[in-house]
Amino acid sequence: MSALELKIPPVLATILFAALMWAIHRFTPGMTLPQEVRILLVVFAAILSAGTGLAGVASFKRAKTTVNPLKPEDSSTLVASGVFKRTRNPMYLALLLLLAGWGIYLSNPFSLLLAAGFILYMNRFQIAPEERALEEKFGAAFRDYKKQVRRWI
């Protein structure tokens, strides 16, 4: 296991990526999007993010399993219903949607690229270790679930 695996809570990683996006926005040229378009896209991303994230948390609560992303081995149930039929990581998808909305608000393509960097970071340091722990705990059931449902969308 790498030193960074399962160490930085995903919400903190999101805040760090958002701060980097802002810093890049300050020092690189942006693009011009009409304010009405930006607001519409940001609101859409925020609503989609909230719905996706809350649906994921609600599914975990209904299953009475942990939502702690730093301790996947504490999972008591493999959740494969609700929003988890569409994405294996709805809460991380919600965070990505927030970052995408932030990047759109900043109107900076370089900032938006950092949202893609968030995917790479999460895949390597959060999701891959979680999936190893879930496969160890739930075996063939998790392997079958991985075959049926995509990691992000």
mmCIF file of C-alpha atoms in Angstrom:
data_model
loop_
_atom_site.group_PDB
_atom_site.id
_atom_site.type_symbol
_atom_site.label_atom_id
_atom_site.label_comp_id
_atom_site.label_asym_id
_atom_site.label_seq_id
_atom_site.Cartn_x
_atom_site.Cartn_y
_atom_site.Cartn_z
ATOM 1 C CA MET A 1 0.000 0.000 0.000
ATOM 2 C CA SER A 2 1.286 3.452 -0.941
ATOM 3 C CA ALA A 3 1.775 6.079 1.757
ATOM 4 C CA LEU A 4 -1.086 8.154 0.298
ATOM 5 C CA GLU A 5 -3.626 5.352 -0.069
ATOM 6 C CA LEU A 6 -6.721 5.960 2.048
ATOM 7 C CA LYS A 7 -4.965 8.766 3.954
ATOM 8 C CA ILE A 8 -6.571 11.979 2.691
ATOM 9 C CA PRO A 9 -10.349 12.089 3.194
ATOM 10 C CA PRO A 10 -12.075 12.584 -0.174
ATOM 11 C CA VAL A 11 -13.754 15.809 0.970
ATOM 12 C CA LEU A 12 -10.342 17.235 1.911
ATOM 13 C CA ALA A 13 -8.911 16.098 -1.443
ATOM 14 C CA THR A 14 -11.803 17.917 -3.135
ATOM 15 C CA ILE A 15 -11.051 21.106 -1.197
ATOM 16 C CA LEU A 16 -7.368 20.857 -2.135
ATOM 17 C CA PHE A 17 -8.194 20.343 -5.811
ATOM 18 C CA ALA A 18 -10.654 23.272 -5.683
ATOM 19 C CA ALA A 19 -7.927 25.484 -4.198
ATOM 20 C CA LEU A 20 -5.497 24.405 -6.924
ATOM 21 C CA MET A 21 -8.143 25.145 -9.534
ATOM 22 C CA TRP A 22 -8.561 28.645 -8.114
ATOM 23 C CA ALA A 23 -4.779 29.197 -8.086
ATOM 24 C CA ILE A 24 -4.483 28.089 -11.705
ATOM 25 C CA HIS A 25 -7.396 30.355 -12.597
ATOM 26 C CA ARG A 26 -5.562 33.313 -11.068
ATOM 27 C CA PHE A 27 -2.423 32.802 -13.142
ATOM 28 C CA THR A 28 -3.585 31.440 -16.494
ATOM 29 C CA PRO A 29 -5.820 32.844 -19.217
ATOM 30 C CA GLY A 30 -9.461 31.898 -19.011
ATOM 31 C CA MET A 31 -12.262 31.641 -21.493
ATOM 32 C CA THR A 32 -15.303 33.812 -21.842
ATOM 33 C CA LEU A 33 -18.610 32.206 -21.045
ATOM 34 C CA PRO A 34 -21.707 34.350 -20.686
ATOM 35 C CA GLN A 35 -22.604 34.698 -17.015
ATOM 36 C CA GLU A 36 -26.092 33.246 -17.581
ATOM 37 C CA VAL A 37 -24.593 30.110 -19.124
ATOM 38 C CA ARG A 38 -22.072 29.754 -16.306
ATOM 39 C CA ILE A 39 -24.740 30.133 -13.640
ATOM 40 C CA LEU A 40 -27.036 27.635 -15.347
ATOM 41 C CA LEU A 41 -24.245 25.048 -15.685
ATOM 42 C CA VAL A 42 -23.010 25.587 -12.123
ATOM 43 C CA VAL A 43 -26.524 25.223 -10.677
ATOM 44 C CA PHE A 44 -27.092 22.096 -12.783
ATOM 45 C CA ALA A 45 -23.798 20.579 -11.581
ATOM 46 C CA ALA A 46 -24.599 21.470 -7.958
ATOM 47 C CA ILE A 47 -28.087 19.937 -8.085
ATOM 48 C CA LEU A 48 -26.802 16.802 -9.802
ATOM 49 C CA SER A 49 -23.973 16.597 -7.265
ATOM 50 C CA ALA A 50 -26.282 16.967 -4.272
ATOM 51 C CA GLY A 51 -28.752 14.407 -5.591
ATOM 52 C CA THR A 52 -26.067 11.864 -6.443
ATOM 53 C CA GLY A 53 -24.155 12.290 -3.189
ATOM 54 C CA LEU A 54 -27.228 12.219 -0.951
ATOM 55 C CA ALA A 55 -28.584 9.159 -2.769
ATOM 56 C CA GLY A 56 -25.287 7.366 -2.129
ATOM 57 C CA VAL A 57 -25.210 8.268 1.568
ATOM 58 C CA ALA A 58 -28.884 7.290 1.952
ATOM 59 C CA SER A 59 -28.200 3.887 0.360
ATOM 60 C CA PHE A 60 -25.354 3.267 2.811
ATOM 61 C CA LYS A 61 -27.504 4.355 5.767
ATOM 62 C CA ARG A 62 -30.371 2.089 4.666
ATOM 63 C CA ALA A 63 -27.924 -0.818 4.454
ATOM 64 C CA LYS A 64 -26.533 0.145 7.891
ATOM 65 C CA THR A 65 -22.963 0.139 6.621
ATOM 66 C CA THR A 66 -20.149 2.614 7.087
ATOM 67 C CA VAL A 67 -19.767 5.726 4.986
ATOM 68 C CA ASN A 68 -16.193 6.205 6.249
ATOM 69 C CA PRO A 69 -14.043 6.172 3.089
ATOM 70 C CA LEU A 70 -10.849 5.670 5.083
ATOM 71 C CA LYS A 71 -11.998 2.312 6.501
ATOM 72 C CA PRO A 72 -13.530 0.266 3.652
ATOM 73 C CA GLU A 73 -12.766 -2.911 5.571
ATOM 74 C CA ASP A 74 -15.461 -1.851 8.077
ATOM 75 C CA SER A 75 -18.166 -2.273 5.417
ATOM 76 C CA SER A 76 -20.826 -4.677 6.610
ATOM 77 C CA THR A 77 -22.862 -4.887 3.407
ATOM 78 C CA LEU A 78 -22.153 -4.710 -0.312
ATOM 79 C CA VAL A 79 -24.514 -1.979 -1.512
ATOM 80 C CA ALA A 80 -25.550 -2.541 -5.132
ATOM 81 C CA SER A 81 -29.015 -0.971 -5.208
ATOM 82 C CA GLY A 82 -30.343 2.516 -5.833
ATOM 83 C CA VAL A 83 -27.760 4.881 -7.276
ATOM 84 C CA PHE A 84 -25.176 2.106 -6.893
ATOM 85 C CA LYS A 85 -26.807 0.367 -9.871
ATOM 86 C CA ARG A 86 -25.450 3.199 -12.047
ATOM 87 C CA THR A 87 -22.096 4.032 -10.454
ATOM 88 C CA ARG A 88 -19.886 2.267 -7.944
ATOM 89 C CA ASN A 89 -18.829 5.619 -6.471
ATOM 90 C CA PRO A 90 -21.754 8.051 -6.299
ATOM 91 C CA MET A 91 -20.261 10.130 -3.493
ATOM 92 C CA TYR A 92 -16.998 10.598 -5.399
ATOM 93 C CA LEU A 93 -18.964 11.354 -8.555
ATOM 94 C CA ALA A 94 -20.805 14.029 -6.544
ATOM 95 C CA LEU A 95 -17.477 15.567 -5.515
ATOM 96 C CA LEU A 96 -16.293 15.488 -9.135
ATOM 97 C CA LEU A 97 -19.473 17.269 -10.225
ATOM 98 C CA LEU A 98 -18.781 19.979 -7.643
ATOM 99 C CA LEU A 99 -15.270 20.420 -9.019
ATOM 100 C CA ALA A 100 -16.600 20.536 -12.574
ATOM 101 C CA GLY A 101 -19.100 23.197 -11.534
ATOM 102 C CA TRP A 102 -16.315 25.156 -9.847
ATOM 103 C CA GLY A 103 -14.180 24.900 -12.981
ATOM 104 C CA ILE A 104 -17.082 26.148 -15.095
ATOM 105 C CA TYR A 105 -17.641 29.019 -12.687
ATOM 106 C CA LEU A 106 -13.963 29.947 -12.949
ATOM 107 C CA SER A 107 -14.241 29.772 -16.770
ATOM 108 C CA ASN A 108 -10.768 28.353 -17.034
ATOM 109 C CA PRO A 109 -9.968 25.271 -19.138
ATOM 110 C CA PHE A 110 -6.782 24.619 -17.162
ATOM 111 C CA SER A 111 -8.804 24.537 -13.959
ATOM 112 C CA LEU A 112 -11.214 22.090 -15.561
ATOM 113 C CA LEU A 113 -8.270 19.835 -16.361
ATOM 114 C CA LEU A 114 -7.667 19.551 -12.635
ATOM 115 C CA ALA A 115 -11.105 17.978 -12.314
ATOM 116 C CA ALA A 116 -9.732 15.228 -14.572
ATOM 117 C CA GLY A 117 -6.704 15.090 -12.274
ATOM 118 C CA PHE A 118 -9.109 14.488 -9.395
ATOM 119 C CA ILE A 119 -10.368 11.375 -11.188
ATOM 120 C CA LEU A 120 -6.816 10.072 -11.571
ATOM 121 C CA TYR A 121 -5.992 10.829 -7.933
ATOM 122 C CA MET A 122 -9.180 9.200 -6.627
ATOM 123 C CA ASN A 123 -8.764 6.132 -8.841
ATOM 124 C CA ARG A 124 -5.235 5.536 -7.564
ATOM 125 C CA PHE A 125 -5.275 6.572 -3.922
ATOM 126 C CA GLN A 126 -8.887 6.064 -2.831
ATOM 127 C CA ILE A 127 -10.917 3.830 -5.113
ATOM 128 C CA ALA A 128 -8.316 1.146 -5.941
ATOM 129 C CA PRO A 129 -7.531 0.490 -2.243
ATOM 130 C CA GLU A 130 -11.250 0.492 -1.413
ATOM 131 C CA GLU A 131 -11.925 -2.006 -4.178
ATOM 132 C CA ARG A 132 -9.147 -4.292 -2.936
ATOM 133 C CA ALA A 133 -10.652 -4.235 0.562
ATOM 134 C CA LEU A 134 -14.176 -4.850 -0.744
ATOM 135 C CA GLU A 135 -13.028 -7.704 -2.960
ATOM 136 C CA GLU A 136 -11.246 -9.276 -0.015
ATOM 137 C CA LYS A 137 -14.349 -8.915 2.143
ATOM 138 C CA PHE A 138 -17.119 -9.758 -0.357
ATOM 139 C CA GLY A 139 -15.233 -11.926 -2.893
ATOM 140 C CA ALA A 140 -17.156 -13.070 -5.975
ATOM 141 C CA ALA A 141 -20.144 -10.844 -5.177
ATOM 142 C CA PHE A 142 -17.966 -7.740 -5.481
ATOM 143 C CA ARG A 143 -16.193 -9.056 -8.585
ATOM 144 C CA ASP A 144 -19.596 -9.618 -10.231
ATOM 145 C CA TYR A 145 -20.732 -6.144 -9.183
ATOM 146 C CA LYS A 146 -17.582 -4.623 -10.720
ATOM 147 C CA LYS A 147 -18.388 -6.357 -14.014
ATOM 148 C CA GLN A 148 -21.935 -4.966 -14.034
ATOM 149 C CA VAL A 149 -21.442 -1.377 -12.818
ATOM 150 C CA ARG A 150 -18.883 1.160 -13.982
ATOM 151 C CA ARG A 151 -16.553 2.884 -11.550
ATOM 152 C CA TRP A 152 -17.701 6.429 -12.323
ATOM 153 C CA ILE A 153 -20.538 6.584 -14.882
#
